[in-house]
PDB file of C-alpha atoms in Angstrom:
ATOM      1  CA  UNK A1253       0.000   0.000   0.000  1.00  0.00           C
ATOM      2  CA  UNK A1254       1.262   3.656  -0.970  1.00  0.00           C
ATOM      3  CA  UNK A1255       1.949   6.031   1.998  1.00  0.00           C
ATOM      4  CA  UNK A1256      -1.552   7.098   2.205  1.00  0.00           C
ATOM      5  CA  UNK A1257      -4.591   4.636   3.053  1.00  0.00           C
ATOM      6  CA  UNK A1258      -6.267   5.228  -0.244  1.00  0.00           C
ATOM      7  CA  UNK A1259      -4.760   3.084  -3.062  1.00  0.00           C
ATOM      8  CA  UNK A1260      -2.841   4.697  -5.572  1.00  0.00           C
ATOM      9  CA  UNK A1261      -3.326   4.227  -9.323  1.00  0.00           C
ATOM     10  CA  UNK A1262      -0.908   5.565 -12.028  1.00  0.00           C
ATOM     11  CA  UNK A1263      -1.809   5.384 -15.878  1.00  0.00           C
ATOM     12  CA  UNK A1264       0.597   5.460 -18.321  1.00  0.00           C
ATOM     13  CA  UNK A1265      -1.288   7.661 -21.275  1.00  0.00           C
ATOM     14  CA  UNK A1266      -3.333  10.406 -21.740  1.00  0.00           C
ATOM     15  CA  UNK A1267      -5.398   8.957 -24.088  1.00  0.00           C
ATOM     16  CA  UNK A1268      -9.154   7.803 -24.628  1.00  0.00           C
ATOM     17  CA  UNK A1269      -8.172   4.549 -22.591  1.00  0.00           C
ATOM     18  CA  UNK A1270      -5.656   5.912 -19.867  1.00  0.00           C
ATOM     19  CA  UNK A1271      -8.353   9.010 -19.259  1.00  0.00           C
ATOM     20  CA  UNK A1272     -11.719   6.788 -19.234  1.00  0.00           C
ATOM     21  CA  UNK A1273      -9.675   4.567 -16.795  1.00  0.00           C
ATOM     22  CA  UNK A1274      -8.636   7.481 -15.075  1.00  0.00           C
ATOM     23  CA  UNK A1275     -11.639   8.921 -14.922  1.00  0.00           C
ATOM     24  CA  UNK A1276     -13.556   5.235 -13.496  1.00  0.00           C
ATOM     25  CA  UNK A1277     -10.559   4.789 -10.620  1.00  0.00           C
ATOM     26  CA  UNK A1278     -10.859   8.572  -9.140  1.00  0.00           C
ATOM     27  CA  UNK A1279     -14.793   8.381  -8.788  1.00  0.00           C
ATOM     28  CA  UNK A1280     -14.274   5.293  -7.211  1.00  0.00           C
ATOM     29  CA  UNK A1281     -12.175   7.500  -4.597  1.00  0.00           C
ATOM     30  CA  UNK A1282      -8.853   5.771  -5.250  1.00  0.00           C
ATOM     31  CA  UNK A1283      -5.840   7.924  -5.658  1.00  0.00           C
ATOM     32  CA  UNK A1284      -5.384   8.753  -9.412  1.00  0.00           C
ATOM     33  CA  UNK A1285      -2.313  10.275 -11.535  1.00  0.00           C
ATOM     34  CA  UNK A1286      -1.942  10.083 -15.321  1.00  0.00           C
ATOM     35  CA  UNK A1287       1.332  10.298 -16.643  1.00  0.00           C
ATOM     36  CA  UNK A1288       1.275  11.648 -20.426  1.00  0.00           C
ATOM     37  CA  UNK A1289       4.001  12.913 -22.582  1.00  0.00           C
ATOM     38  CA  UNK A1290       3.667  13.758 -25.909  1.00  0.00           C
ATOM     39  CA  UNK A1291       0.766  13.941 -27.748  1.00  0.00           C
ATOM     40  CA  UNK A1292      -1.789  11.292 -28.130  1.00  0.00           C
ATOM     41  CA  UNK A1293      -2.616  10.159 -32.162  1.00  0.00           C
ATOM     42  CA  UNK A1294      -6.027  11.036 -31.662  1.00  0.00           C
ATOM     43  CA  UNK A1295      -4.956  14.632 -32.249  1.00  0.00           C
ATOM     44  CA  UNK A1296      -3.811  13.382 -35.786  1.00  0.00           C
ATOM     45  CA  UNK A1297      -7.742  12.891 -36.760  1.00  0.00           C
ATOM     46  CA  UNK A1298      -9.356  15.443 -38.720  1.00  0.00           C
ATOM     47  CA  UNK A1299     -12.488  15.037 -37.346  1.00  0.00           C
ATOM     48  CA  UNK A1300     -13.868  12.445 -34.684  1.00  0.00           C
ATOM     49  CA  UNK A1301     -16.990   9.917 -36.027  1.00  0.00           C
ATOM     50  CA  UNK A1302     -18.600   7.207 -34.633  1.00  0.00           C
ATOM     51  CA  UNK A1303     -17.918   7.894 -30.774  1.00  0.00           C
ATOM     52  CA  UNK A1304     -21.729   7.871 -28.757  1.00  0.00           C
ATOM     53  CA  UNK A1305     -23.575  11.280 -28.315  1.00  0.00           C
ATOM     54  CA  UNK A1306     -22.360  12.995 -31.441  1.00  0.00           C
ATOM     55  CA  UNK A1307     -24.414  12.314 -34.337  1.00  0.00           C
ATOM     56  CA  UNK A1308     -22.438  14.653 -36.537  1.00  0.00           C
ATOM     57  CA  UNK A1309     -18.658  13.883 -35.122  1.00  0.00           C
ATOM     58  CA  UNK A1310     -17.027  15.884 -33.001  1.00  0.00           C
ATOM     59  CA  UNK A1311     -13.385  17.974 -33.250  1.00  0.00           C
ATOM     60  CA  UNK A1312     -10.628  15.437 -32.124  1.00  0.00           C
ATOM     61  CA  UNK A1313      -9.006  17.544 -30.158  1.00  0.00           C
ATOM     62  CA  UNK A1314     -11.983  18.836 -28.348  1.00  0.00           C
ATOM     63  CA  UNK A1315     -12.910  14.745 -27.904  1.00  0.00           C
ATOM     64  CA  UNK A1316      -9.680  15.051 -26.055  1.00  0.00           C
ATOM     65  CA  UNK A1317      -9.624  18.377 -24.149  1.00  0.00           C
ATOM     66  CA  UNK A1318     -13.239  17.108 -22.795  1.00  0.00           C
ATOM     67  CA  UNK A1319     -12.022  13.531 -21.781  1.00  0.00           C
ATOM     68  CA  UNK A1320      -9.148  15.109 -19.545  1.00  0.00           C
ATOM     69  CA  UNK A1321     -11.343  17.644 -18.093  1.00  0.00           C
ATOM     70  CA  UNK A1322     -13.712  14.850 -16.827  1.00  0.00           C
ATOM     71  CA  UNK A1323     -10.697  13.147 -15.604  1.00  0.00           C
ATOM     72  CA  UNK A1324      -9.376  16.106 -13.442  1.00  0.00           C
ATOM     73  CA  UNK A1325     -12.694  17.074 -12.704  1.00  0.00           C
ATOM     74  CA  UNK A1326     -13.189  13.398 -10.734  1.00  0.00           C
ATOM     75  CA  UNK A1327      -9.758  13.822  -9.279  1.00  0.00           C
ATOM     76  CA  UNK A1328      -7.323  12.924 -11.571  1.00  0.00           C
ATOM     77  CA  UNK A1329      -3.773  14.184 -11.115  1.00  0.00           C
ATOM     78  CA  UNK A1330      -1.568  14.806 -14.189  1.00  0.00           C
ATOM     79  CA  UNK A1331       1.797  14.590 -14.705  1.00  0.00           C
ATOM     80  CA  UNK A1332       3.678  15.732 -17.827  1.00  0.00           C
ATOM     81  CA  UNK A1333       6.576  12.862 -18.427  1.00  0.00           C
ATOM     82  CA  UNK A1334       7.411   9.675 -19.956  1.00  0.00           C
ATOM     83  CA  UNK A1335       7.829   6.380 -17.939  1.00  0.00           C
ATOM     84  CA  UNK A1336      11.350   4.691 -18.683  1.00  0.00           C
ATOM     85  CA  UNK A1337      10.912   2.141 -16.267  1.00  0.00           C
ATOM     86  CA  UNK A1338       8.632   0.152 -14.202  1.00  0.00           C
ATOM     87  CA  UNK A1339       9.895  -1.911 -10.996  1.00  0.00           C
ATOM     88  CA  UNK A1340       7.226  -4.440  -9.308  1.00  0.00           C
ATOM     89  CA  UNK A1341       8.361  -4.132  -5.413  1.00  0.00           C
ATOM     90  CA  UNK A1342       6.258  -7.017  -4.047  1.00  0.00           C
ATOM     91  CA  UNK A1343       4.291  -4.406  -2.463  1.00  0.00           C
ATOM     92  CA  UNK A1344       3.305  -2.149  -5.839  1.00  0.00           C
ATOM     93  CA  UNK A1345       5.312  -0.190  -8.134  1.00  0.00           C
ATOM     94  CA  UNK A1346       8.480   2.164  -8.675  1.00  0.00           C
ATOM     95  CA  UNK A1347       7.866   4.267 -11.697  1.00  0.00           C
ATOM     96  CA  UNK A1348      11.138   6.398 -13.426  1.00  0.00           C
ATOM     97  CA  UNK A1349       9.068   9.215 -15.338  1.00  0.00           C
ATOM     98  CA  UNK A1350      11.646  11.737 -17.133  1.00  0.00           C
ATOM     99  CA  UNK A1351      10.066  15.047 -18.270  1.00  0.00           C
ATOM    100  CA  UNK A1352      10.328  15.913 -21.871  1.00  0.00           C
ATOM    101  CA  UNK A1353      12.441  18.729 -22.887  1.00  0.00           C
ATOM    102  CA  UNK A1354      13.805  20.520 -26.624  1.00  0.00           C
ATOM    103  CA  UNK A1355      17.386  20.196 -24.898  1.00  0.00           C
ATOM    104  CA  UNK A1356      17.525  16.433 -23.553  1.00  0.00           C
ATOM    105  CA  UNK A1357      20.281  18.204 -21.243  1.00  0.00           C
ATOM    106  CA  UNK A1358      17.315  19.604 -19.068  1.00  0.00           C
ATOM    107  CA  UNK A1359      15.279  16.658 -18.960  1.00  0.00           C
ATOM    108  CA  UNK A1360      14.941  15.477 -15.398  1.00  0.00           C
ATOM    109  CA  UNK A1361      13.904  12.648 -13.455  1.00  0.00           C
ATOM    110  CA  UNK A1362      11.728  11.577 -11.051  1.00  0.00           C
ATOM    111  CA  UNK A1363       9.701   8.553  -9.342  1.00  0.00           C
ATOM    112  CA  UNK A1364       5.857   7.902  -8.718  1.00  0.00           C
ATOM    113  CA  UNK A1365       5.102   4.659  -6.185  1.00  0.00           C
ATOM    114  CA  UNK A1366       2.139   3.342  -7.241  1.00  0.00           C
ATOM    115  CA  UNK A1367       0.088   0.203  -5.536  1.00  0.00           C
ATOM    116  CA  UNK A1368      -1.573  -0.439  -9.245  1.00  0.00           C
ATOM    117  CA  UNK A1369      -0.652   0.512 -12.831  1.00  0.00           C
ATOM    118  CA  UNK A1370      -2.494   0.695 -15.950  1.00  0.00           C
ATOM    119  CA  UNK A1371      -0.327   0.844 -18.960  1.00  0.00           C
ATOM    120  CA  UNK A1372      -2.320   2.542 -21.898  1.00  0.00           C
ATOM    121  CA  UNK A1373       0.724   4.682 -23.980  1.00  0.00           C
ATOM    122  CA  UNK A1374       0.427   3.402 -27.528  1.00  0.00           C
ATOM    123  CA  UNK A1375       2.393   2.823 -28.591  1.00  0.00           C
ATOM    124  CA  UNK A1376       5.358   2.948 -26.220  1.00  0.00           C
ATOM    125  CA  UNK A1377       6.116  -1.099 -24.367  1.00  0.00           C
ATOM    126  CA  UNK A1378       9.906   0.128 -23.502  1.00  0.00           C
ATOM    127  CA  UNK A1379       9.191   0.707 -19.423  1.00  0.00           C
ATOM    128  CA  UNK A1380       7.665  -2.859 -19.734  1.00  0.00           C
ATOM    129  CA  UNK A1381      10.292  -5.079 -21.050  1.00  0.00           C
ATOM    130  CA  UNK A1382      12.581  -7.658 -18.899  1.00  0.00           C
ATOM    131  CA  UNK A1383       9.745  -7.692 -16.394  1.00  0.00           C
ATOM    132  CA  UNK A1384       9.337 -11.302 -15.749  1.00  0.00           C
ATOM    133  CA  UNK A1385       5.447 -12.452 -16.239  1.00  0.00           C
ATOM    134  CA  UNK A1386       4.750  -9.539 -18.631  1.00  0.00           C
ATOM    135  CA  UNK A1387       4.268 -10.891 -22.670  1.00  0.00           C
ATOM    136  CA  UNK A1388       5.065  -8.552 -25.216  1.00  0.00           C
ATOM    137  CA  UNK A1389       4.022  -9.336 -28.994  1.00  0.00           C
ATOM    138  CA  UNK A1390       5.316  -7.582 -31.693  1.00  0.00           C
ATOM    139  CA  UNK A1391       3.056  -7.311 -35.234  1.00  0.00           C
ATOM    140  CA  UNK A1392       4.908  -5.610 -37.899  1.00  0.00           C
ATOM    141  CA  UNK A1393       6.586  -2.234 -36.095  1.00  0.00           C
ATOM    142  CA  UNK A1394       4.290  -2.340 -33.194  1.00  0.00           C
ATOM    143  CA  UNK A1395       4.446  -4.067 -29.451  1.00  0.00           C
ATOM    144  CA  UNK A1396       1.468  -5.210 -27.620  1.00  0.00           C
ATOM    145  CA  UNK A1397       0.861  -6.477 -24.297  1.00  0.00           C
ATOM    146  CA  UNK A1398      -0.409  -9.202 -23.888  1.00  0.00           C
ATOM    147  CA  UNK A1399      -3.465  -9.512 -21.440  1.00  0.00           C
ATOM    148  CA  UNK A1400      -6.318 -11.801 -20.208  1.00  0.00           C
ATOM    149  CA  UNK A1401      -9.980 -11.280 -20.653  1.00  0.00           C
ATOM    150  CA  UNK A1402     -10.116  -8.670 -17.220  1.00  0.00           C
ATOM    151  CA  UNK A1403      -6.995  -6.726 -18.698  1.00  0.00           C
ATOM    152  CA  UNK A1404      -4.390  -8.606 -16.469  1.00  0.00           C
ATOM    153  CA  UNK A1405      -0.879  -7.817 -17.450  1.00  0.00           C
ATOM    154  CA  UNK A1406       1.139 -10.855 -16.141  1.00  0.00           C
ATOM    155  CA  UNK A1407       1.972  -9.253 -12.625  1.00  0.00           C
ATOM    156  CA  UNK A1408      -0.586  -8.688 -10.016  1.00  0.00           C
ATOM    157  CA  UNK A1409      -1.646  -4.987  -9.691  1.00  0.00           C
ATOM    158  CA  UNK A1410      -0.383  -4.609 -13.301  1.00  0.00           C
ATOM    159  CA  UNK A1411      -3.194  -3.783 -16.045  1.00  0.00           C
ATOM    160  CA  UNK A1412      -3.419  -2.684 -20.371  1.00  0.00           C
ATOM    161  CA  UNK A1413      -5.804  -0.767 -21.669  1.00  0.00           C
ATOM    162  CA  UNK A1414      -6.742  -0.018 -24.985  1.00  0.00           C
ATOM    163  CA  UNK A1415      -4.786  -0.278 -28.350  1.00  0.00           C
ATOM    164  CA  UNK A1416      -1.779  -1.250 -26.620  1.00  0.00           C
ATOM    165  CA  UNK A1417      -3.227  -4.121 -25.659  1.00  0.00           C
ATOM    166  CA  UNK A1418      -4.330  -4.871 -28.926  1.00  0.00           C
ATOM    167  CA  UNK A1419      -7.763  -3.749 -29.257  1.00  0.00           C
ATOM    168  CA  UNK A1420      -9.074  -1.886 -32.355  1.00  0.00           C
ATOM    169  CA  UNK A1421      -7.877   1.094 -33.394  1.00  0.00           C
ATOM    170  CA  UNK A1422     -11.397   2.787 -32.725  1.00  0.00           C
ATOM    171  CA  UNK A1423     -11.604   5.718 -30.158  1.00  0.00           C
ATOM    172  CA  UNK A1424     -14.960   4.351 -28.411  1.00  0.00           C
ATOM    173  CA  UNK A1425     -13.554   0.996 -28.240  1.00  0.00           C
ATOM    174  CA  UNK A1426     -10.431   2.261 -26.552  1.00  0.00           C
ATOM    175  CA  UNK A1427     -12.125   4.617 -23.732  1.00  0.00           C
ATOM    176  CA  UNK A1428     -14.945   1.936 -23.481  1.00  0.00           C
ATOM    177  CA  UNK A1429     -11.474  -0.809 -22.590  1.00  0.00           C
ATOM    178  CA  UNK A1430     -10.021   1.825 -20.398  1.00  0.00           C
ATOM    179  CA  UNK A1431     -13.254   1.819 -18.038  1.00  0.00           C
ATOM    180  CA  UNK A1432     -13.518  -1.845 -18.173  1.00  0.00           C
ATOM    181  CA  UNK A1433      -9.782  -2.661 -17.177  1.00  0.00           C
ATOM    182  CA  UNK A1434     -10.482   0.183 -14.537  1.00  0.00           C
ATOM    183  CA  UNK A1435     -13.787  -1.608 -13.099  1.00  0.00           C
ATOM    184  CA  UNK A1436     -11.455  -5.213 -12.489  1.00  0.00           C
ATOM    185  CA  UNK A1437      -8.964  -3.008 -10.871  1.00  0.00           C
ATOM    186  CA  UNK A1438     -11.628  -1.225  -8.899  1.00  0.00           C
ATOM    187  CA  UNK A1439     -12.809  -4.562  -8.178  1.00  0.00           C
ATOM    188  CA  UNK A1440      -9.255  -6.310  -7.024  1.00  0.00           C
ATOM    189  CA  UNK A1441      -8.676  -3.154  -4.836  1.00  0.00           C
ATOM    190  CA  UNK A1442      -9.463  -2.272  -0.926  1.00  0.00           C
ATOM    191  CA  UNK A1443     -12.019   0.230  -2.125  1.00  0.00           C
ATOM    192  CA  UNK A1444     -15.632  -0.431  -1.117  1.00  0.00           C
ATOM    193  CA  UNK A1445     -17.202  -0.019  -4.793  1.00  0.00           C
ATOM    194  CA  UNK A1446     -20.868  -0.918  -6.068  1.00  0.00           C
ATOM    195  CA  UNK A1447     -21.112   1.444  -9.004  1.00  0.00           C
ATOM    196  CA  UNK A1448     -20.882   5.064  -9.877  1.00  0.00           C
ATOM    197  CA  UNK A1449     -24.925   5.833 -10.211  1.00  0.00           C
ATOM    198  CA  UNK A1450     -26.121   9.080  -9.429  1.00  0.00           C
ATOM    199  CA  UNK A1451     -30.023   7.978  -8.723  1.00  0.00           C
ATOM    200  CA  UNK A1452     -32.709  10.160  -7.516  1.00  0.00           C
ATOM    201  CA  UNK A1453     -33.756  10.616  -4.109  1.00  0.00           C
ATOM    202  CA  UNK A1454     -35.137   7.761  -1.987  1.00  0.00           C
ATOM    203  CA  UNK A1455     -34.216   5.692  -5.115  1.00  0.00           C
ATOM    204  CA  UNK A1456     -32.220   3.194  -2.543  1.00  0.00           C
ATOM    205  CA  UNK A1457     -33.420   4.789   0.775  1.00  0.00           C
ATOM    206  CA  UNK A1458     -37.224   4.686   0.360  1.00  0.00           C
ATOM    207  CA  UNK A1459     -37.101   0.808  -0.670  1.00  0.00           C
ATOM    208  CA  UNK A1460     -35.340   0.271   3.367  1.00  0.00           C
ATOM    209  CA  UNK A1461     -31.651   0.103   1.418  1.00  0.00           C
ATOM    210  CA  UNK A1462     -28.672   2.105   1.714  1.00  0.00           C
ATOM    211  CA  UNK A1463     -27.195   3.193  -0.973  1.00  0.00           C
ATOM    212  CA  UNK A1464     -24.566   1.207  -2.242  1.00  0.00           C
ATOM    213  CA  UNK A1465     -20.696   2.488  -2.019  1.00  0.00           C
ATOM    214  CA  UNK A1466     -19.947   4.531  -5.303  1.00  0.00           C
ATOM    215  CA  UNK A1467     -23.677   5.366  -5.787  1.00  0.00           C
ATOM    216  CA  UNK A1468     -25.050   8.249  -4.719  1.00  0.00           C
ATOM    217  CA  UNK A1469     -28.846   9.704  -3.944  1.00  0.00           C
ATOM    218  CA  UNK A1470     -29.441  13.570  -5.102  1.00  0.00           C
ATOM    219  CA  UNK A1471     -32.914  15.852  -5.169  1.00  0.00           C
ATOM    220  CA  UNK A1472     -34.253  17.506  -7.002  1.00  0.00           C
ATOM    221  CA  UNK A1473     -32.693  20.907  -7.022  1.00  0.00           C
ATOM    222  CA  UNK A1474     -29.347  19.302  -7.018  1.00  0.00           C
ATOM    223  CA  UNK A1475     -30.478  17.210 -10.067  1.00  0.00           C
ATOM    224  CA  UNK A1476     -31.528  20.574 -11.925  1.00  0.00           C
ATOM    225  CA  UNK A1477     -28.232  22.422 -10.763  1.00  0.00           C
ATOM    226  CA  UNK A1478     -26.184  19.523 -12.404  1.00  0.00           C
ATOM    227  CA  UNK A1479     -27.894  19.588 -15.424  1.00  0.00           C
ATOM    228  CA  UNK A1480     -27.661  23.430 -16.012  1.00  0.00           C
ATOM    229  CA  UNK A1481     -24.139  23.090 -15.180  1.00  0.00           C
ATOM    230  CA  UNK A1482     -23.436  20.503 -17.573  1.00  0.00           C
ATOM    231  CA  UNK A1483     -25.375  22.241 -20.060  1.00  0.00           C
ATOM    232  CA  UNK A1484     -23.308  25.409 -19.811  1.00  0.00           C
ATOM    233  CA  UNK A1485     -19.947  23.657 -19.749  1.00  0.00           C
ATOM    234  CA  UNK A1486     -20.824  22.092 -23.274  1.00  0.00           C
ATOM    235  CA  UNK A1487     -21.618  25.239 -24.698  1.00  0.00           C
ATOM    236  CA  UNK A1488     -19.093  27.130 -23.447  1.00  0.00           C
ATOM    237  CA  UNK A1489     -16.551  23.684 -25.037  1.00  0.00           C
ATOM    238  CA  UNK A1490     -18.345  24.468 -28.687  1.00  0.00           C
ATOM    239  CA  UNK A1491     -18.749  28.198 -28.633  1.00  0.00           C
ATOM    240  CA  UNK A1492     -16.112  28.562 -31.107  1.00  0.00           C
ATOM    241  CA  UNK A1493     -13.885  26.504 -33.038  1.00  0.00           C
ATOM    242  CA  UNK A1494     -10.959  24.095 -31.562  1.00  0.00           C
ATOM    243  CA  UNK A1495      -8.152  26.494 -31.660  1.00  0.00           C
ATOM    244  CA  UNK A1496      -5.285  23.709 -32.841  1.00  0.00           C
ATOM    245  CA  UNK A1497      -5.498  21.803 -36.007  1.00  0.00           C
ATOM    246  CA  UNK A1498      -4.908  17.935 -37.001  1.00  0.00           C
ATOM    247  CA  UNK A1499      -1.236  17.382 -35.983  1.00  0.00           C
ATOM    248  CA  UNK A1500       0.089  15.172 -39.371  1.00  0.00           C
ATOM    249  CA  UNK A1501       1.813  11.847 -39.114  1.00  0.00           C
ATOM    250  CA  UNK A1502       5.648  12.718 -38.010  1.00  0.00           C
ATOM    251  CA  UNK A1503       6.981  11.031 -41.207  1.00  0.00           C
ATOM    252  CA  UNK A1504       4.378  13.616 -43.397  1.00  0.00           C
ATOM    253  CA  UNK A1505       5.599  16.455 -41.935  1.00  0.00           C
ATOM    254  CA  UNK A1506       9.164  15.677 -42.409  1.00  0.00           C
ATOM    255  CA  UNK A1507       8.839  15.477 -46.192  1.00  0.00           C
ATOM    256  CA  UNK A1508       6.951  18.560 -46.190  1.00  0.00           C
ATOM    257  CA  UNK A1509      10.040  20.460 -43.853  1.00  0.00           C
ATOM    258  CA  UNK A1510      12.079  19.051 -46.561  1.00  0.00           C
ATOM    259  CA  UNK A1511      10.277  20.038 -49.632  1.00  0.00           C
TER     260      UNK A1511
END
């Protein structure tokens, strides 16, 4: 167990899979921090399509911008970095994360304990090799880990999410992964957990239940004052165009630098 009581979770990618699992750990009131560096490829899309609740697609980048604000907004830590290397202790985790600078001179160092780890940076397996129990698969120029049906890594406490564990390249399927590897950790964890429903009042407590752990009971008012204030963060998201465009495949840009 990490220094404080509450578990502590790190993810490994600030994508649709590490923030959806993100996003299902904090609720759950365990002790959350993404580590991200870079850029994740769903900023390469032009424009977002088939992902639930937009029937017309939706700006990549604002997919994105959303996904991490739900994150932090459920308690999500972030950390700007790239892991180098994982050690299992017996007791959790020791992650290296080195920051990302233009002059790898400056880059510096640091460590993150963590009792559980989801790995979800496509497509980056380099922190994972030599760790006995973990399978990596290589297909072509990528690395996947391998996992069981629950998203089990090989080494207890140690989860993949999403394309790096070899599901399809689809943005709903990944973020859809991400909370279901998160739910099995939620699961194998100390945390009391039913599920994260927000029911109406006396919804439990006028059938003579309580209401399960995760789940919560609200009225009326508070019902309305969540809805208006979801309402206005959405508009305020689409008032005006995404301010960044696509960011084009590395190898794209280089022969148009060179041209």
């Amino acid at each position: 167990m990490s220094d404080t009581e509450t578990p502590r979770v790190v993810i490994v990618g600030g994508g649709p899979a590490g923030l959806m699992a993100g996003t299902f750990t904090a609720r759950a009131g365990l002790d959350t921090v993404v580590v991200n560096t870079g850029e994740p490829i769903l900023r390469r899309n032009a424009h977002l399509e088939n992902v639930p609740a937009f029937p017309a697609g939706v700006n990549s980048r604002m997919f994105l911008d959303l996904l991490e604000e739900q994150a932090g907004r459920n308690g999500c830590l972030f950390e700007a970095g790239a892991v180098t290397d994982l050690e299992p202790t017996g007791e959790g985790f020791v992650l290296a994360v080195q920051t990302r600078t233009d002059d790898a001179r400056d880059a510096e160092s640091f460590e993150l304990r963590a009792d559980y780890v989801v790995a979800a940076s496509w497509a980056d397996t380099s922190y994972l090799e030599g760790i006995e129990g973990v399978g990596l698969t290589d297909r072509g120029s990528k690395t996947y880990v391998d996992i069981d049906d629950y998203g089990h890594a090989g080494v207890d406490g140690l989860y993949a999410a999403g394309r790096l564990a070899e599901k399809p390249h689809q943005t709903v399927v990944a973020a859809g992964h991400g909370a279901e590897v998160a739910l099995t950790l939620i699961d194998e964890s100390e945390v009391p957990f039913y599920h994260d429903w927000v029911a109406p009042e006396g919804y439990f407590t006028e059938r003579g239940r309580e209401v399960p752990p995760g789940c919560e009971e609200i009225d009326e008012q508070e019902r309305l004052r969540r809805e208006r204030e979801s309402m206005q963060l959405m508009q305020e998201a689409f008032d005006e165009h995404h301010p960044d465009d696509p960011t084009m495949h590395p190898s794209v840009a280089e022969e148009r630098e060179e041209e």
